[in-house]
Amino acid sequence: MGVRTPKQFCRVLERPLISYTLQAMERVCWIKDIVVTVTGENMEAMRSIIQRYGHKRISLAEAGATRHRSIFNGLKALAEDQPDSKLTKPEVVIIHDAVRPFVEEDILLRVVLAAKEHGAAGAIRPLVSTVVSPSADGHLDHSLDRAKHRASEMPQAFLFDVIYEAYQQCSDFDLEFGTECLQLALKYCHRKAKLVEGSPDLWKVTYKQDLCAAEAMIKEKISQEICVVTNTKDEESVGHLLEEVLRNELNCIKVASSDSQETRKLLSILEESSLPLLYPIVVVLVHCFDFTSVPLAQRMESLVWIRELAKKVKGRNILLSGLLLNYSQDEWKLQESLEQSAAIIAALVKERNSALAGQLLVA
Amino acid sequence: MGVRTPKQFCRVLERPLISYTLQAMERVCWIKDIVVTVTGENMEAMRSIIQRYGHKRISLAEAGATRHRSIFNGLKALAEDQPDSKLTKPEVVIIHDAVRPFVEEDILLRVVLAAKEHGAAGAIRPLVSTVVSPSADGHLDHSLDRAKHRASEMPQAFLFDVIYEAYQQCSDFDLEFGTECLQLALKYCHRKAKLVEGSPDLWKVTYKQDLCAAEAMIKEKISQEICVVTNTKDEESVGHLLEEVLRNELNCIKVASSDSQETRKLLSILEESSLPLLYPIVVVLVHCFDFTSVPLAQRMESLVWIRELAKKVKGRNILLSGLLLNYSQDEWKLQESLEQSAAIIAALVKERNSALAGQLLVA
Ligand SMILES: [Mg+2]
Ligand SMILES: [Mg+2]
């Protein structure tokens, strides 16, 4: 697969992929318990992920040798007949993949409601490629009509009793070679699953390119969530101008004015919060002055504290940079500097590359 | 699809995706002619892409309303019976998608050889998801055995006479609703296509996450191809040390020593070459000195020419930055600075963000 670590443990912005998926599930308040199946050799790693990222409502169950055996173990952990389990048997159970981190509450709700009504439900997507059936000697036997078929994705949801019975009934062959839970519900419980159209976000992180895509999508998502850009009180009006130009590059930016005292306070608050555990937080300190009035080098020298402070907070996953903005009297020069500042800030926020933290940049 | 522009015209590192795919085809010297089908409204845009990026061996044909009609038009352009065509009818024709830029010579050769032998051949991949067949009311009718099916990908190759006859024979219904060329060769010319296992790189850029992945994959690829890092002659030995540390971050790096005269010459050569047309070229000028011997601000002031030069070459898609490396007597400090330098250079090379060009960075 071009990737050696199991994909759910591959790191995206330094954080294991599975932690993003768990976060997506935890955000949904009506999901009561989350059971993660993990192989023995990864059990300790999984425990430390849960602890480090503060995941809640998680129970662990031992993974089996195949997909179906793992799911069965997860269901057993939820079934009432397990004496040592603290979990209670749910009415509906969702089955999801650790490598589909972009699942939204909307599709979870839709499969759960459909499962309540029909006993089983699963997300589907249109086929991206035509599906063919090869003959034994590797030639085309026939191709399937793309319009009549769909890709079965996750999440899926089931009445617990339906899917648990299906797993209890099903053959060793199914447990060994099967891939489709909906098929088990059909075969052993005669429940024709409701198929629910999902969004492209449900895609499964399978290959190296999927990991790249996941990282890019996550970077884009968090760039729209939180970004703090502070500005010294020197020139308050520049803050507003910068905010305007920045809106062309990023959403939901707030440009806050502060002096170095307030900046340090802000950083302390961030350091003590749980935010930088989840993602690197980008903070850009913008210093505005007319480059013709003070030599750039002299001003940079006076801002060496930013480099020092950046080193200190980098260990806490806060990426601090300084930006010197040319607050020129020349309107054209000012506009150019504002636009370049916005482009630099957008680059820092979007790429979140820790190697570039601590620099004093010039626009 | 989350993307408004047709995907083949979406820009990856400022260059339309289709230009990457054309480049992948042009690299293969035994491909004689390349016919691109384009809709009338995109014809001019396509012509200017071909001119701007210097693509060779390309002919344009008008796209049809469906996939099969477009392919048929492309084949007609290659058929001898077209009076105004400068193209000659080939023995074998490859059919490929503009949105699969990562196709390698190896798989092209394999499908072509198989087509010569069997009349038709196409790349396949294992299914990532189970395929299901929905009933009319949106319930699961049955699911397909994943082990017995494959995804049909591109490239495909055909004896020209086989596929051309198939298209001439085929029904309007096929032209309108069909998706699979291999199926046409089977149905109308009784050729059971040879199915050839392809690599994950063949994936089709379909959704927004695929564009993100394509950009990341292209960035990674070119980071292994060309990166120029120059070093002033001040401290030659640092060049070697840096080269060593850099190897942990990037492949195929050459650290060249040069003075500012030589640097300008190198930049002129790059500017005049066709390289920056294809990708942004990253050049990092590393200046080594002991930060305790010369004040950093003073040294930075003496390097303002880098900012000016960077502005000039940025228009030519060359991303120039300066990097000040602390050539400290303290071995531990030197090592720290070398490692930070390597991380910064790797970030600049991997991300190729033009917003960060022209900066003087400090390690
Ligand atoms: Mg399944
Ligand atoms: Mg096809």
GROMACS .gro file of N, CA and C and ligand atoms in nm, chain A residues 67-68 71 95 152-154 156 179-182, chain B residues 130, ligand 1:
model
   40
   67ARG      N    1  -1.198  -0.878   0.907
   67ARG     CA    2  -1.288  -0.766   0.933
   67ARG      C    3  -1.413  -0.812   1.010
   68HIS      N    4  -1.476  -0.919   0.961
   68HIS     CA    5  -1.600  -0.964   1.026
   68HIS      C    6  -1.576  -1.014   1.168
   71ILE      N    7  -1.550  -0.710   1.389
   71ILE     CA    8  -1.680  -0.647   1.416
   71ILE      C    9  -1.759  -0.731   1.516
   95ILE      N   10  -2.181   0.087   1.266
   95ILE     CA   11  -2.049   0.029   1.235
   95ILE      C   12  -1.978   0.125   1.142
  152SER      N   13  -2.062   0.042  -0.164
  152SER     CA   14  -2.110   0.038  -0.026
  152SER      C   15  -2.002   0.099   0.063
  153GLU      N   16  -2.036   0.206   0.131
  153GLU     CA   17  -1.938   0.275   0.215
  153GLU      C   18  -1.979   0.259   0.362
  154MET      N   19  -1.914   0.332   0.450
  154MET     CA   20  -1.953   0.339   0.589
  154MET      C   21  -1.995   0.483   0.615
  156GLN      N   22  -2.254   0.230   0.856
  156GLN     CA   23  -2.374   0.149   0.846
  156GLN      C   24  -2.436   0.144   0.986
  179THR      N   25  -1.708  -0.941   0.335
  179THR     CA   26  -1.667  -0.803   0.355
  179THR      C   27  -1.786  -0.713   0.389
  180GLU      N   28  -1.906  -0.763   0.373
  180GLU     CA   29  -2.020  -0.674   0.375
  180GLU      C   30  -2.119  -0.710   0.487
  181CYS      N   31  -2.129  -0.622   0.587
  181CYS     CA   32  -2.221  -0.645   0.699
  181CYS      C   33  -2.365  -0.645   0.652
  182LEU      N   34  -2.397  -0.559   0.556
  182LEU     CA   35  -2.535  -0.552   0.507
  182LEU      C   36  -2.578  -0.687   0.450
  493THR      N   37  -1.703  -0.263  -0.122
  493THR     CA   38  -1.792  -0.365  -0.175
  493THR      C   39  -1.893  -0.297  -0.269
  727MG      MG   40  -1.929  -0.383   0.527
   0.00000   0.00000   0.00000
